[in-house]
Structures are given as C-alpha cells and as structure tokens.
Amino acid sequence: MDKIDLKQLNIDELTEFLISLGEPKFRAKQIFEWIHQKLVTNFSDMKNIPKSLIEKLETKAYLNNIKVYDKLVSKEDGTIKFLWELQDGNIIESVLMSYEYGNAVCISTQVGCKMACSFCASAIGGFIRNLSASEMLSEVYEMQKYSDKRISNIVLMGSGEPLDNYENVKKFLSLVNSPSGLNIGLRHITLSTCGLIDKIYELADENLQITLAISLHAPNDEMRNKIMPVSFKNPMDKLLEACRYYTKKTSRRITFEYALIDGINDTKEIALMLSEKLKNMLCHVNLIPVNDVKERNFKKSSKQNIQEFAKTLEKSGISVTVRRKLGSDINASCGQLRKHALENKERRE
Ligand code: SAH
C-alpha cells in the first residue's frame, strides 16, 4: 500500500486518517501544528506525540519534504534564490525577497511549463509534472525557516502555470491560509496566470480573496499570439471579460503584468492601445522590464521607453508601477536558474 502524503491533508482528512489508525481525534490538531506551524520535517520531532503513534505514522505515511540543491544570495539586495531537489530528483526554484513589512516568497507550481511563452525560460525544457500541494507548501516552509522575518506574502509566479494545476493549487491555498498553520492571509497571496479563461471563471466562483495577476504583455491578439501561444485559445476580449467577472465576484482589483520587450511591445501607440483595452476596469498595470533571455534574443526596453509607456497609461487614468528588479545578479527570474542548474547537472553526468 502506498504511504499517505500527510503534509497535504487538511484537519478533517487528518482526523479521518487518525481514526482509521485507532487514534484519538485530538491528535490531528497536534500533528497538523507540528507540520504546518512548527514546520518539522520528521515525525520523530513531534514531541507530544507518543512513540507508538510515531511508529505507526512512519509505516503508513510520509512527509513530502524538499531539500536545498543550491542557493544564491544577491549582493545587491539580499534576495535569495533557492533551487530545491524534490523526492523524485526533479529540481524546482523559488525566491525569498526581503521587504520592510515582512518577507515575500515567489514559488513554482509545476516542474517546467506547457505554456511556451517566447520570452520565458521556464518552458524551454518542456513540462515535466505538476507539483503537489505538499511540495508547494514545502517551498514556503523551508524559506520561512530560513527567513529572519515572518513570510507575509506569497506570489505564485515561479515556474509553471498555477491554473493548469488547479486542484493542487487550491489545496495549497487552503492549507497555507489555515489558522492552525502559517495563517497567511489570502489577500496577501497573488496568483499569476497566462490567462486560462475557463479556470479564471472557476476561480472567481470560489470567491477567494487572492489577487489575480494576468500576464498580458500585449494590447491585442495579433501581438499576443506571437509571444504567448496560449492566446490562440484564450483571446484577449474573452480574457478581459473573465477578469471583469472575477472582479464582480470578488471585488478584487486585477493586476496586469506587462513585460516590456525592446522593439516588440513598448511603443507609445501600443501603450495607447492598451489603455483603450483596460479603461473602465478595476485594475493595476505592473510593467516589468523583460529579463533578457539570450536563447530568445529578447532585450529589455530602454529606460526612456519604459517611463514613457508608464506615463501614457497614467494619463489615461490607469494605475501603474514599474516593477523593482530584485536579484537580477542571481538569475532570479522565472526558470532561469533551474535551466542553468539542469545544464550544469547534464554536463556533470
Ligand atoms: N504561468 C504564470 C506564472 C509564472 S510566470 C504566468 O504566466 O503568469 C510569472 C511572470 O513572469 C509572468 O508574468 C511571466 O510572463 C513573467 N516572465 C516570464 N519570463 C520573463 C522574462 N524573461 N522577463 C520578465 N518577465 C517574465
């Protein structure tokens, strides 16, 4: 019989499991807190659990832990990029960022990615598999143990498409938000998607208070199709309609991410087209100077173009920020570090 992945059970499921072992219900909360609040990674560290139960847990269940494969610390701003080795040997990455108000983490939701956006390094090696809820929790928990401050914010913006791993991401959100766990508020969690329309409707109907970020990167389908293949099946007008529905259901403001690529999507005319599309929406635009991906020959826009693009949107009444770049000296953007590590691993093997 397969062992049970205990880290991804909620309190009810854990209670049921303990009853099936002939154990009292109250043990569920104790074990849950050991895993999700005290962040232990071994059953034997659960101090108030009797040895007999620990032995049962060891035969019937396991903790889906991850271990550090590599770690890079930015000299510029202290951002830390972690590469993790999963139990099956796959490698994923996450980032720990330090802010005045607390720390934020960016986590991966899949090993690799199917979406194949042309400016993104995550998809270069293709899609391998979804991450389980317990693996995503492990990313957060390991960084929390490493962090000097409480982790107060999470962004699902590492490798992978979170809405393509919907059930596991939903389970992750409920566990990381649990009052008996790290209790991270849903309003402090951002889910970033390339725009899977059906799933946006499904998510809206869950009425969670998370922030939805949409990777838009273009003002129309013609341009979006060229850089984001997902756009063929998820055209922009329908996508924006789904975003309006999300806001209607949740009252949450949508964030649109827009990576500025030199000579591709960064002119004033394009900024005007974008303002036209987004006017009257409860939204915020986050401009990201694209991280150069040498395999794709994409370069970031000039400072002047970035400022002008931002100004044009602002003049149309759209709220805009230019993303502060953290960890640029450590390849801290999507998929870049993992890709380098895999290349090095291959070279070593
Ligand atoms: N699949 C999800 C989440 C992961 S990507 C999504 O598409 O939103 C997180 C964000 O980083 C997305 O906005 C993505 O478009 C952006 N991104 C990917 N590669 C980038 C690059 N080279 N420079 C800047 N942003 C990039």
mmCIF file of C-alpha atoms and ligand atoms in Angstrom:
data_model
loop_
_atom_site.group_PDB
_atom_site.id
_atom_site.type_symbol
_atom_site.label_atom_id
_atom_site.label_comp_id
_atom_site.label_asym_id
_atom_site.label_seq_id
_atom_site.Cartn_x
_atom_site.Cartn_y
_atom_site.Cartn_z
ATOM 1 C CA MET A 1 0.000 0.000 0.000
ATOM 2 C CA ASP A 2 1.244 3.484 -0.868
ATOM 3 C CA LYS A 3 2.156 5.695 2.050
ATOM 4 C CA ILE A 4 -0.033 8.746 2.669
ATOM 5 C CA ASP A 5 1.367 12.217 1.966
ATOM 6 C CA LEU A 6 0.487 13.670 5.375
ATOM 7 C CA LYS A 7 1.509 17.256 4.590
ATOM 8 C CA GLN A 8 -1.329 17.746 2.157
ATOM 9 C CA LEU A 9 -4.160 16.579 4.420
ATOM 10 C CA ASN A 10 -6.378 19.228 5.972
ATOM 11 C CA ILE A 11 -7.516 18.849 9.579
ATOM 12 C CA ASP A 12 -10.637 16.872 8.622
ATOM 13 C CA GLU A 13 -8.700 14.484 6.416
ATOM 14 C CA LEU A 14 -6.025 14.108 9.065
ATOM 15 C CA THR A 15 -8.669 13.371 11.705
ATOM 16 C CA GLU A 16 -10.178 10.686 9.495
ATOM 17 C CA PHE A 17 -6.740 9.175 8.947
ATOM 18 C CA LEU A 18 -6.013 9.073 12.683
ATOM 19 C CA ILE A 19 -9.373 7.480 13.413
ATOM 20 C CA SER A 20 -8.531 4.816 10.825
ATOM 21 C CA LEU A 21 -5.360 4.140 12.833
ATOM 22 C CA GLY A 22 -7.446 3.767 16.016
ATOM 23 C CA GLU A 23 -6.098 7.034 17.464
ATOM 24 C CA PRO A 24 -7.997 9.811 19.285
ATOM 25 C CA LYS A 25 -9.179 12.772 17.190
ATOM 26 C CA PHE A 26 -7.297 15.431 19.161
ATOM 27 C CA ARG A 27 -4.017 14.134 17.766
ATOM 28 C CA ALA A 28 -4.966 15.604 14.380
ATOM 29 C CA LYS A 29 -4.606 19.196 15.516
ATOM 30 C CA GLN A 30 -1.322 18.425 17.299
ATOM 31 C CA ILE A 31 0.172 16.750 14.235
ATOM 32 C CA PHE A 32 -1.172 19.472 11.935
ATOM 33 C CA GLU A 33 0.546 22.140 14.025
ATOM 34 C CA TRP A 34 3.824 20.255 14.044
ATOM 35 C CA ILE A 35 3.765 20.107 10.260
ATOM 36 C CA HIS A 36 2.244 23.471 9.348
ATOM 37 C CA GLN A 37 3.213 25.786 12.205
ATOM 38 C CA LYS A 38 6.364 24.396 13.778
ATOM 39 C CA LEU A 39 7.430 23.181 10.341
ATOM 40 C CA VAL A 40 9.085 19.941 11.419
ATOM 41 C CA THR A 41 10.160 17.547 8.701
ATOM 42 C CA ASN A 42 10.415 14.349 10.788
ATOM 43 C CA PHE A 43 7.737 12.511 12.728
ATOM 44 C CA SER A 44 10.278 11.889 15.485
ATOM 45 C CA ASP A 45 10.472 15.653 16.180
ATOM 46 C CA MET A 46 6.787 15.756 17.186
ATOM 47 C CA LYS A 47 7.460 15.968 20.887
ATOM 48 C CA ASN A 48 3.986 15.484 22.355
ATOM 49 C CA ILE A 49 3.119 12.523 20.136
ATOM 50 C CA PRO A 50 3.560 9.086 21.731
ATOM 51 C CA LYS A 51 6.218 6.838 20.308
ATOM 52 C CA SER A 52 3.687 4.197 19.330
ATOM 53 C CA LEU A 53 1.861 6.691 17.108
ATOM 54 C CA ILE A 54 5.094 7.985 15.619
ATOM 55 C CA GLU A 55 5.931 4.416 14.644
ATOM 56 C CA LYS A 56 2.509 3.999 13.042
ATOM 57 C CA LEU A 57 2.954 7.271 11.143
ATOM 58 C CA GLU A 58 6.322 6.136 9.890
ATOM 59 C CA THR A 59 4.894 2.929 8.430
ATOM 60 C CA LYS A 60 1.689 4.393 6.985
ATOM 61 C CA ALA A 61 2.628 7.955 5.985
ATOM 62 C CA TYR A 62 5.430 10.267 4.905
ATOM 63 C CA LEU A 63 6.263 13.962 4.826
ATOM 64 C CA ASN A 64 6.869 15.227 1.309
ATOM 65 C CA ASN A 65 9.945 17.302 2.143
ATOM 66 C CA ILE A 66 12.274 19.034 -0.267
ATOM 67 C CA LYS A 67 15.950 19.781 0.209
ATOM 68 C CA VAL A 68 18.234 22.599 -0.827
ATOM 69 C CA TYR A 69 20.051 21.771 -4.053
ATOM 70 C CA ASP A 70 21.641 25.183 -4.437
ATOM 71 C CA LYS A 71 21.215 28.682 -3.082
ATOM 72 C CA LEU A 72 22.244 32.066 -4.453
ATOM 73 C CA VAL A 73 22.243 35.276 -2.453
ATOM 74 C CA SER A 74 22.046 38.585 -4.287
ATOM 75 C CA LYS A 75 24.797 41.015 -3.308
ATOM 76 C CA GLU A 76 22.584 43.868 -4.459
ATOM 77 C CA ASP A 77 19.553 43.380 -2.256
ATOM 78 C CA GLY A 78 19.776 40.145 -0.255
ATOM 79 C CA THR A 79 17.215 38.349 -2.409
ATOM 80 C CA ILE A 80 17.788 34.615 -2.154
ATOM 81 C CA LYS A 81 17.104 32.184 -4.928
ATOM 82 C CA PHE A 82 16.683 28.577 -3.872
ATOM 83 C CA LEU A 83 16.898 25.517 -6.027
ATOM 84 C CA TRP A 84 15.154 22.564 -4.411
ATOM 85 C CA GLU A 85 15.500 18.883 -5.048
ATOM 86 C CA LEU A 86 12.182 17.051 -4.836
ATOM 87 C CA GLN A 87 11.875 13.489 -3.579
ATOM 88 C CA ASP A 88 11.837 12.134 -7.151
ATOM 89 C CA GLY A 89 15.027 14.060 -8.035
ATOM 90 C CA ASN A 90 13.324 16.831 -10.013
ATOM 91 C CA ILE A 91 14.570 20.360 -9.443
ATOM 92 C CA ILE A 92 12.490 23.482 -8.938
ATOM 93 C CA GLU A 93 13.175 27.038 -7.842
ATOM 94 C CA SER A 94 11.750 29.691 -5.532
ATOM 95 C CA VAL A 95 12.774 33.164 -4.415
ATOM 96 C CA LEU A 96 12.800 34.808 -0.972
ATOM 97 C CA MET A 97 12.587 38.599 -1.032
ATOM 98 C CA SER A 98 13.054 40.895 1.900
ATOM 99 C CA TYR A 99 10.846 43.939 2.473
ATOM 100 C CA GLU A 100 10.388 46.377 5.341
ATOM 101 C CA TYR A 101 6.958 44.992 6.167
ATOM 102 C CA GLY A 102 7.963 41.348 6.096
ATOM 103 C CA ASN A 103 9.226 38.844 3.635
ATOM 104 C CA ALA A 104 7.697 37.647 0.418
ATOM 105 C CA VAL A 105 8.252 34.444 -1.479
ATOM 106 C CA CYS A 106 7.782 33.525 -5.102
ATOM 107 C CA ILE A 107 7.092 29.837 -5.615
ATOM 108 C CA SER A 108 6.889 27.405 -8.518
ATOM 109 C CA THR A 109 3.702 25.438 -9.158
ATOM 110 C CA GLN A 110 4.930 22.936 -11.750
ATOM 111 C CA VAL A 111 8.175 21.304 -12.818
ATOM 112 C CA GLY A 112 8.667 23.046 -16.149
ATOM 113 C CA CYS A 113 5.712 24.551 -18.013
ATOM 114 C CA LYS A 114 3.494 23.768 -21.021
ATOM 115 C CA MET A 115 2.640 27.341 -21.949
ATOM 116 C CA ALA A 116 5.736 28.138 -24.038
ATOM 117 C CA CYS A 117 5.686 31.951 -23.793
ATOM 118 C CA SER A 118 8.520 33.029 -26.043
ATOM 119 C CA PHE A 119 10.249 35.326 -23.507
ATOM 120 C CA CYS A 120 10.152 32.853 -20.618
ATOM 121 C CA ALA A 121 12.893 30.404 -19.669
ATOM 122 C CA SER A 122 10.560 28.072 -17.742
ATOM 123 C CA ALA A 123 9.148 26.373 -20.782
ATOM 124 C CA ILE A 124 12.428 25.785 -22.559
ATOM 125 C CA GLY A 125 12.851 22.278 -21.099
ATOM 126 C CA GLY A 126 9.144 21.490 -21.555
ATOM 127 C CA PHE A 127 6.635 20.328 -18.989
ATOM 128 C CA ILE A 128 7.525 17.553 -16.567
ATOM 129 C CA ARG A 129 4.805 17.377 -13.935
ATOM 130 C CA ASN A 130 2.544 19.225 -11.549
ATOM 131 C CA LEU A 131 3.741 19.984 -8.054
ATOM 132 C CA SER A 132 1.645 18.537 -5.240
ATOM 133 C CA ALA A 133 0.156 20.826 -2.600
ATOM 134 C CA SER A 134 2.718 19.451 -0.146
ATOM 135 C CA GLU A 135 5.632 20.344 -2.410
ATOM 136 C CA MET A 136 4.380 23.925 -2.799
ATOM 137 C CA LEU A 137 3.938 24.129 0.989
ATOM 138 C CA SER A 138 7.463 22.795 1.442
ATOM 139 C CA GLU A 139 8.815 25.652 -0.685
ATOM 140 C CA VAL A 140 7.178 28.170 1.647
ATOM 141 C CA TYR A 141 8.021 26.302 4.855
ATOM 142 C CA GLU A 142 11.698 25.841 4.050
ATOM 143 C CA MET A 143 12.043 29.530 3.184
ATOM 144 C CA GLN A 144 10.157 30.509 6.353
ATOM 145 C CA LYS A 145 12.709 28.556 8.398
ATOM 146 C CA TYR A 146 15.456 30.373 6.586
ATOM 147 C CA SER A 147 13.870 33.811 6.796
ATOM 148 C CA ASP A 148 14.617 36.329 9.528
ATOM 149 C CA LYS A 149 11.050 37.667 9.398
ATOM 150 C CA ARG A 150 7.603 36.235 9.044
ATOM 151 C CA ILE A 151 6.696 35.456 5.467
ATOM 152 C CA SER A 152 3.693 37.672 4.922
ATOM 153 C CA ASN A 153 3.224 37.495 1.155
ATOM 154 C CA ILE A 154 3.273 34.745 -1.422
ATOM 155 C CA VAL A 155 3.283 35.076 -5.176
ATOM 156 C CA LEU A 156 2.611 32.101 -7.424
ATOM 157 C CA MET A 157 4.905 33.396 -10.117
ATOM 158 C CA GLY A 158 7.730 30.906 -10.268
ATOM 159 C CA SER A 159 7.927 28.212 -12.925
ATOM 160 C CA GLY A 160 4.672 26.708 -14.088
ATOM 161 C CA GLU A 161 1.113 27.772 -14.733
ATOM 162 C CA PRO A 162 -0.877 27.651 -11.474
ATOM 163 C CA LEU A 163 -4.266 27.397 -13.178
ATOM 164 C CA ASP A 164 -3.001 24.359 -15.106
ATOM 165 C CA ASN A 165 -2.505 22.700 -11.692
ATOM 166 C CA TYR A 166 -5.803 23.914 -10.311
ATOM 167 C CA GLU A 167 -6.780 21.346 -7.658
ATOM 168 C CA ASN A 168 -3.344 21.171 -6.059
ATOM 169 C CA VAL A 169 -3.021 24.964 -6.016
ATOM 170 C CA LYS A 170 -6.447 25.264 -4.395
ATOM 171 C CA LYS A 171 -5.438 22.777 -1.709
ATOM 172 C CA PHE A 172 -2.163 24.627 -1.198
ATOM 173 C CA LEU A 173 -4.027 27.922 -0.717
ATOM 174 C CA SER A 174 -6.360 26.490 1.878
ATOM 175 C CA LEU A 175 -3.505 24.893 3.850
ATOM 176 C CA VAL A 176 -1.170 27.886 3.810
ATOM 177 C CA ASN A 177 -4.105 30.056 4.911
ATOM 178 C CA SER A 178 -5.084 27.704 7.745
ATOM 179 C CA PRO A 179 -5.258 29.347 11.214
ATOM 180 C CA SER A 180 -3.503 26.273 12.637
ATOM 181 C CA GLY A 181 -0.756 26.649 10.038
ATOM 182 C CA LEU A 182 1.178 29.705 8.836
ATOM 183 C CA ASN A 183 -2.125 31.549 8.513
ATOM 184 C CA ILE A 184 -1.054 33.675 5.555
ATOM 185 C CA GLY A 185 -3.990 35.854 4.521
ATOM 186 C CA LEU A 186 -5.433 35.197 1.078
ATOM 187 C CA ARG A 187 -5.282 38.920 0.394
ATOM 188 C CA HIS A 188 -1.526 38.590 0.702
ATOM 189 C CA ILE A 189 -1.348 35.917 -1.965
ATOM 190 C CA THR A 190 -1.095 36.637 -5.690
ATOM 191 C CA LEU A 191 -1.771 34.040 -8.330
ATOM 192 C CA SER A 192 -0.294 34.864 -11.700
ATOM 193 C CA THR A 193 -1.696 33.251 -14.834
ATOM 194 C CA CYS A 194 -1.021 33.472 -18.547
ATOM 195 C CA GLY A 195 -4.800 33.617 -18.925
ATOM 196 C CA LEU A 196 -6.647 30.272 -18.913
ATOM 197 C CA ILE A 197 -10.164 31.661 -19.254
ATOM 198 C CA ASP A 198 -12.230 28.667 -18.056
ATOM 199 C CA LYS A 199 -10.153 28.397 -14.917
ATOM 200 C CA ILE A 200 -10.457 32.118 -14.191
ATOM 201 C CA TYR A 201 -14.246 31.686 -14.090
ATOM 202 C CA GLU A 202 -13.860 28.651 -11.838
ATOM 203 C CA LEU A 203 -11.545 30.565 -9.525
ATOM 204 C CA ALA A 204 -13.888 33.562 -9.429
ATOM 205 C CA ASP A 205 -16.707 31.283 -8.320
ATOM 206 C CA GLU A 206 -14.602 30.071 -5.388
ATOM 207 C CA ASN A 207 -14.668 33.691 -4.237
ATOM 208 C CA LEU A 208 -11.260 33.580 -2.600
ATOM 209 C CA GLN A 209 -9.721 36.901 -1.694
ATOM 210 C CA ILE A 210 -6.459 36.301 -3.539
ATOM 211 C CA THR A 211 -5.102 38.813 -6.043
ATOM 212 C CA LEU A 212 -5.333 37.634 -9.610
ATOM 213 C CA ALA A 213 -2.467 38.730 -11.843
ATOM 214 C CA ILE A 214 -2.777 38.279 -15.591
ATOM 215 C CA SER A 215 0.280 38.075 -17.795
ATOM 216 C CA LEU A 216 -0.925 40.222 -20.639
ATOM 217 C CA HIS A 217 2.230 41.521 -22.328
ATOM 218 C CA ALA A 218 0.405 42.827 -25.417
ATOM 219 C CA PRO A 219 -2.536 45.073 -26.283
ATOM 220 C CA ASN A 220 -4.211 42.779 -28.844
ATOM 221 C CA ASP A 221 -4.410 39.180 -30.018
ATOM 222 C CA GLU A 222 -2.253 39.727 -33.053
ATOM 223 C CA MET A 223 0.739 40.693 -30.944
ATOM 224 C CA ARG A 224 -0.098 38.393 -28.065
ATOM 225 C CA ASN A 225 -0.337 35.348 -30.364
ATOM 226 C CA LYS A 226 3.239 35.983 -31.442
ATOM 227 C CA ILE A 227 4.707 35.818 -27.946
ATOM 228 C CA MET A 228 2.164 33.744 -25.989
ATOM 229 C CA PRO A 229 0.780 30.669 -27.775
ATOM 230 C CA VAL A 230 -1.844 30.310 -25.011
ATOM 231 C CA SER A 231 -3.524 33.346 -26.500
ATOM 232 C CA PHE A 232 -4.816 31.433 -29.568
ATOM 233 C CA LYS A 233 -7.305 29.543 -27.424
ATOM 234 C CA ASN A 234 -7.740 32.343 -24.903
ATOM 235 C CA PRO A 235 -8.350 35.527 -26.899
ATOM 236 C CA MET A 236 -7.958 38.861 -25.189
ATOM 237 C CA ASP A 237 -11.514 40.171 -25.266
ATOM 238 C CA LYS A 238 -12.809 36.964 -23.671
ATOM 239 C CA LEU A 239 -9.926 37.056 -21.214
ATOM 240 C CA LEU A 240 -10.769 40.604 -20.146
ATOM 241 C CA GLU A 241 -14.404 39.602 -19.816
ATOM 242 C CA ALA A 242 -13.331 36.814 -17.441
ATOM 243 C CA CYS A 243 -11.292 39.380 -15.477
ATOM 244 C CA ARG A 244 -14.348 41.624 -15.143
ATOM 245 C CA TYR A 245 -16.277 38.629 -13.859
ATOM 246 C CA TYR A 246 -13.515 37.934 -11.329
ATOM 247 C CA THR A 247 -13.755 41.496 -10.045
ATOM 248 C CA LYS A 248 -17.532 41.364 -9.942
ATOM 249 C CA LYS A 249 -17.458 38.185 -7.856
ATOM 250 C CA THR A 250 -14.589 39.039 -5.523
ATOM 251 C CA SER A 251 -14.413 42.866 -5.600
ATOM 252 C CA ARG A 252 -10.669 42.433 -6.108
ATOM 253 C CA ARG A 253 -8.595 44.627 -8.363
ATOM 254 C CA ILE A 254 -6.842 42.725 -11.159
ATOM 255 C CA THR A 255 -3.129 43.163 -11.777
ATOM 256 C CA PHE A 256 -1.960 43.051 -15.368
ATOM 257 C CA GLU A 257 1.657 42.154 -15.868
ATOM 258 C CA TYR A 258 3.292 43.607 -18.920
ATOM 259 C CA ALA A 259 6.881 42.701 -19.757
ATOM 260 C CA LEU A 260 8.419 45.439 -21.870
ATOM 261 C CA ILE A 261 10.469 43.989 -24.705
ATOM 262 C CA ASP A 262 12.602 46.300 -26.773
ATOM 263 C CA GLY A 263 11.124 46.942 -30.204
ATOM 264 C CA ILE A 264 8.287 44.433 -29.723
ATOM 265 C CA ASN A 265 5.582 45.815 -27.438
ATOM 266 C CA ASP A 266 6.925 49.054 -25.972
ATOM 267 C CA THR A 267 5.909 52.000 -28.190
ATOM 268 C CA LYS A 268 3.618 54.874 -27.311
ATOM 269 C CA GLU A 269 0.980 53.712 -29.837
ATOM 270 C CA ILE A 270 0.923 50.337 -28.153
ATOM 271 C CA ALA A 271 0.552 51.971 -24.734
ATOM 272 C CA LEU A 272 -2.447 53.877 -26.095
ATOM 273 C CA MET A 273 -3.994 50.684 -27.472
ATOM 274 C CA LEU A 274 -3.503 49.038 -24.098
ATOM 275 C CA SER A 275 -5.125 51.947 -22.236
ATOM 276 C CA GLU A 276 -8.101 51.681 -24.568
ATOM 277 C CA LYS A 277 -8.498 47.986 -23.715
ATOM 278 C CA LEU A 278 -8.190 48.456 -19.984
ATOM 279 C CA LYS A 279 -10.157 51.633 -19.456
ATOM 280 C CA ASN A 280 -13.052 51.266 -17.040
ATOM 281 C CA MET A 281 -11.539 48.172 -15.445
ATOM 282 C CA LEU A 282 -10.663 47.964 -11.766
ATOM 283 C CA CYS A 283 -7.030 47.178 -12.463
ATOM 284 C CA HIS A 284 -3.398 47.937 -11.956
ATOM 285 C CA VAL A 285 -0.626 47.521 -14.511
ATOM 286 C CA ASN A 286 2.730 46.201 -13.431
ATOM 287 C CA LEU A 287 5.381 46.993 -16.036
ATOM 288 C CA ILE A 288 8.315 44.588 -15.990
ATOM 289 C CA PRO A 289 11.452 45.408 -17.952
ATOM 290 C CA VAL A 290 11.886 41.975 -19.547
ATOM 291 C CA ASN A 291 14.763 39.925 -18.224
ATOM 292 C CA ASP A 292 16.990 39.233 -21.178
ATOM 293 C CA VAL A 293 16.700 35.622 -22.269
ATOM 294 C CA LYS A 294 19.623 35.082 -24.568
ATOM 295 C CA GLU A 295 18.144 31.965 -26.212
ATOM 296 C CA ARG A 296 15.261 34.143 -27.416
ATOM 297 C CA ASN A 297 17.176 37.264 -28.322
ATOM 298 C CA PHE A 298 14.805 39.495 -26.344
ATOM 299 C CA LYS A 299 16.137 42.649 -24.740
ATOM 300 C CA LYS A 300 14.580 44.944 -22.190
ATOM 301 C CA SER A 301 13.167 48.279 -23.295
ATOM 302 C CA SER A 302 15.202 51.427 -22.755
ATOM 303 C CA LYS A 303 14.619 53.414 -19.551
ATOM 304 C CA GLN A 304 13.101 56.182 -21.618
ATOM 305 C CA ASN A 305 10.595 53.881 -23.339
ATOM 306 C CA ILE A 306 9.642 52.347 -20.005
ATOM 307 C CA GLN A 307 8.973 55.769 -18.453
ATOM 308 C CA GLU A 308 7.041 56.948 -21.470
ATOM 309 C CA PHE A 309 4.950 53.783 -21.573
ATOM 310 C CA ALA A 310 4.094 54.219 -17.888
ATOM 311 C CA LYS A 311 3.227 57.888 -18.369
ATOM 312 C CA THR A 312 0.913 57.164 -21.303
ATOM 313 C CA LEU A 313 -1.041 54.655 -19.246
ATOM 314 C CA GLU A 314 -1.194 57.021 -16.265
ATOM 315 C CA LYS A 315 -2.529 59.824 -18.427
ATOM 316 C CA SER A 316 -5.417 57.539 -19.354
ATOM 317 C CA GLY A 317 -6.183 57.103 -15.672
ATOM 318 C CA ILE A 318 -4.640 53.652 -15.282
ATOM 319 C CA SER A 319 -2.680 52.878 -12.133
ATOM 320 C CA VAL A 320 0.858 51.746 -13.000
ATOM 321 C CA THR A 321 4.066 50.652 -11.323
ATOM 322 C CA VAL A 322 7.365 49.658 -12.815
ATOM 323 C CA ARG A 323 8.497 46.517 -11.047
ATOM 324 C CA ARG A 324 11.541 46.937 -8.898
ATOM 325 C CA LYS A 325 14.013 44.378 -10.025
ATOM 326 C CA LEU A 326 15.215 42.140 -7.248
ATOM 327 C CA GLY A 327 18.024 39.668 -7.558
ATOM 328 C CA SER A 328 18.949 40.454 -11.142
ATOM 329 C CA ASP A 329 22.533 39.395 -10.428
ATOM 330 C CA ILE A 330 21.422 35.871 -9.474
ATOM 331 C CA ASN A 331 19.227 34.933 -12.436
ATOM 332 C CA ALA A 332 16.201 35.355 -10.229
ATOM 333 C CA SER A 333 13.636 35.301 -12.992
ATOM 334 C CA CYS A 334 11.323 32.522 -13.994
ATOM 335 C CA GLY A 335 13.057 29.321 -14.852
ATOM 336 C CA GLN A 336 16.439 30.888 -15.447
ATOM 337 C CA LEU A 337 18.283 29.368 -12.520
ATOM 338 C CA ARG A 338 16.699 25.959 -12.857
ATOM 339 C CA LYS A 339 17.666 25.910 -16.506
ATOM 340 C CA HIS A 340 21.293 26.750 -15.701
ATOM 341 C CA ALA A 341 21.371 24.091 -12.985
ATOM 342 C CA LEU A 342 19.984 21.430 -15.320
ATOM 343 C CA GLU A 343 22.594 22.326 -17.926
ATOM 344 C CA ASN A 344 25.343 22.046 -15.325
ATOM 345 C CA LYS A 345 23.918 18.784 -13.996
ATOM 346 C CA GLU A 346 23.891 17.345 -17.513
ATOM 347 C CA ARG A 347 27.466 18.445 -18.008
ATOM 348 C CA ARG A 348 28.495 16.735 -14.754
ATOM 349 C CA GLU A 349 26.682 13.467 -15.552
HETATM 350 N N1 SAH B 1 2.477 30.972 -15.673
HETATM 351 C C1 SAH B 1 2.166 32.096 -14.863
HETATM 352 C C2 SAH B 1 3.107 32.323 -13.706
HETATM 353 C C3 SAH B 1 4.581 32.169 -13.926
HETATM 354 S S1 SAH B 1 5.423 33.397 -14.859
HETATM 355 C C4 SAH B 1 2.033 33.334 -15.722
HETATM 356 O O1 SAH B 1 2.257 33.238 -16.918
HETATM 357 O O2 SAH B 1 1.660 34.385 -15.217
HETATM 358 C C5 SAH B 1 5.439 34.834 -13.833
HETATM 359 C C6 SAH B 1 5.539 36.136 -14.593
HETATM 360 O O3 SAH B 1 6.859 36.358 -15.116
HETATM 361 C C7 SAH B 1 4.615 36.195 -15.781
HETATM 362 O O4 SAH B 1 4.034 37.470 -15.889
HETATM 363 C C8 SAH B 1 5.569 35.958 -16.932
HETATM 364 O O5 SAH B 1 5.004 36.377 -18.133
HETATM 365 C C9 SAH B 1 6.775 36.736 -16.469
HETATM 366 N N2 SAH B 1 8.018 36.427 -17.167
HETATM 367 C C10 SAH B 1 8.437 35.262 -17.716
HETATM 368 N N3 SAH B 1 9.629 35.394 -18.289
HETATM 369 C C11 SAH B 1 10.001 36.662 -18.117
HETATM 370 C C12 SAH B 1 11.138 37.427 -18.508
HETATM 371 N N4 SAH B 1 12.145 36.894 -19.208
HETATM 372 N N5 SAH B 1 11.171 38.723 -18.125
HETATM 373 C C13 SAH B 1 10.153 39.293 -17.421
HETATM 374 N N6 SAH B 1 9.070 38.623 -17.044
HETATM 375 C C14 SAH B 1 8.981 37.331 -17.388
#
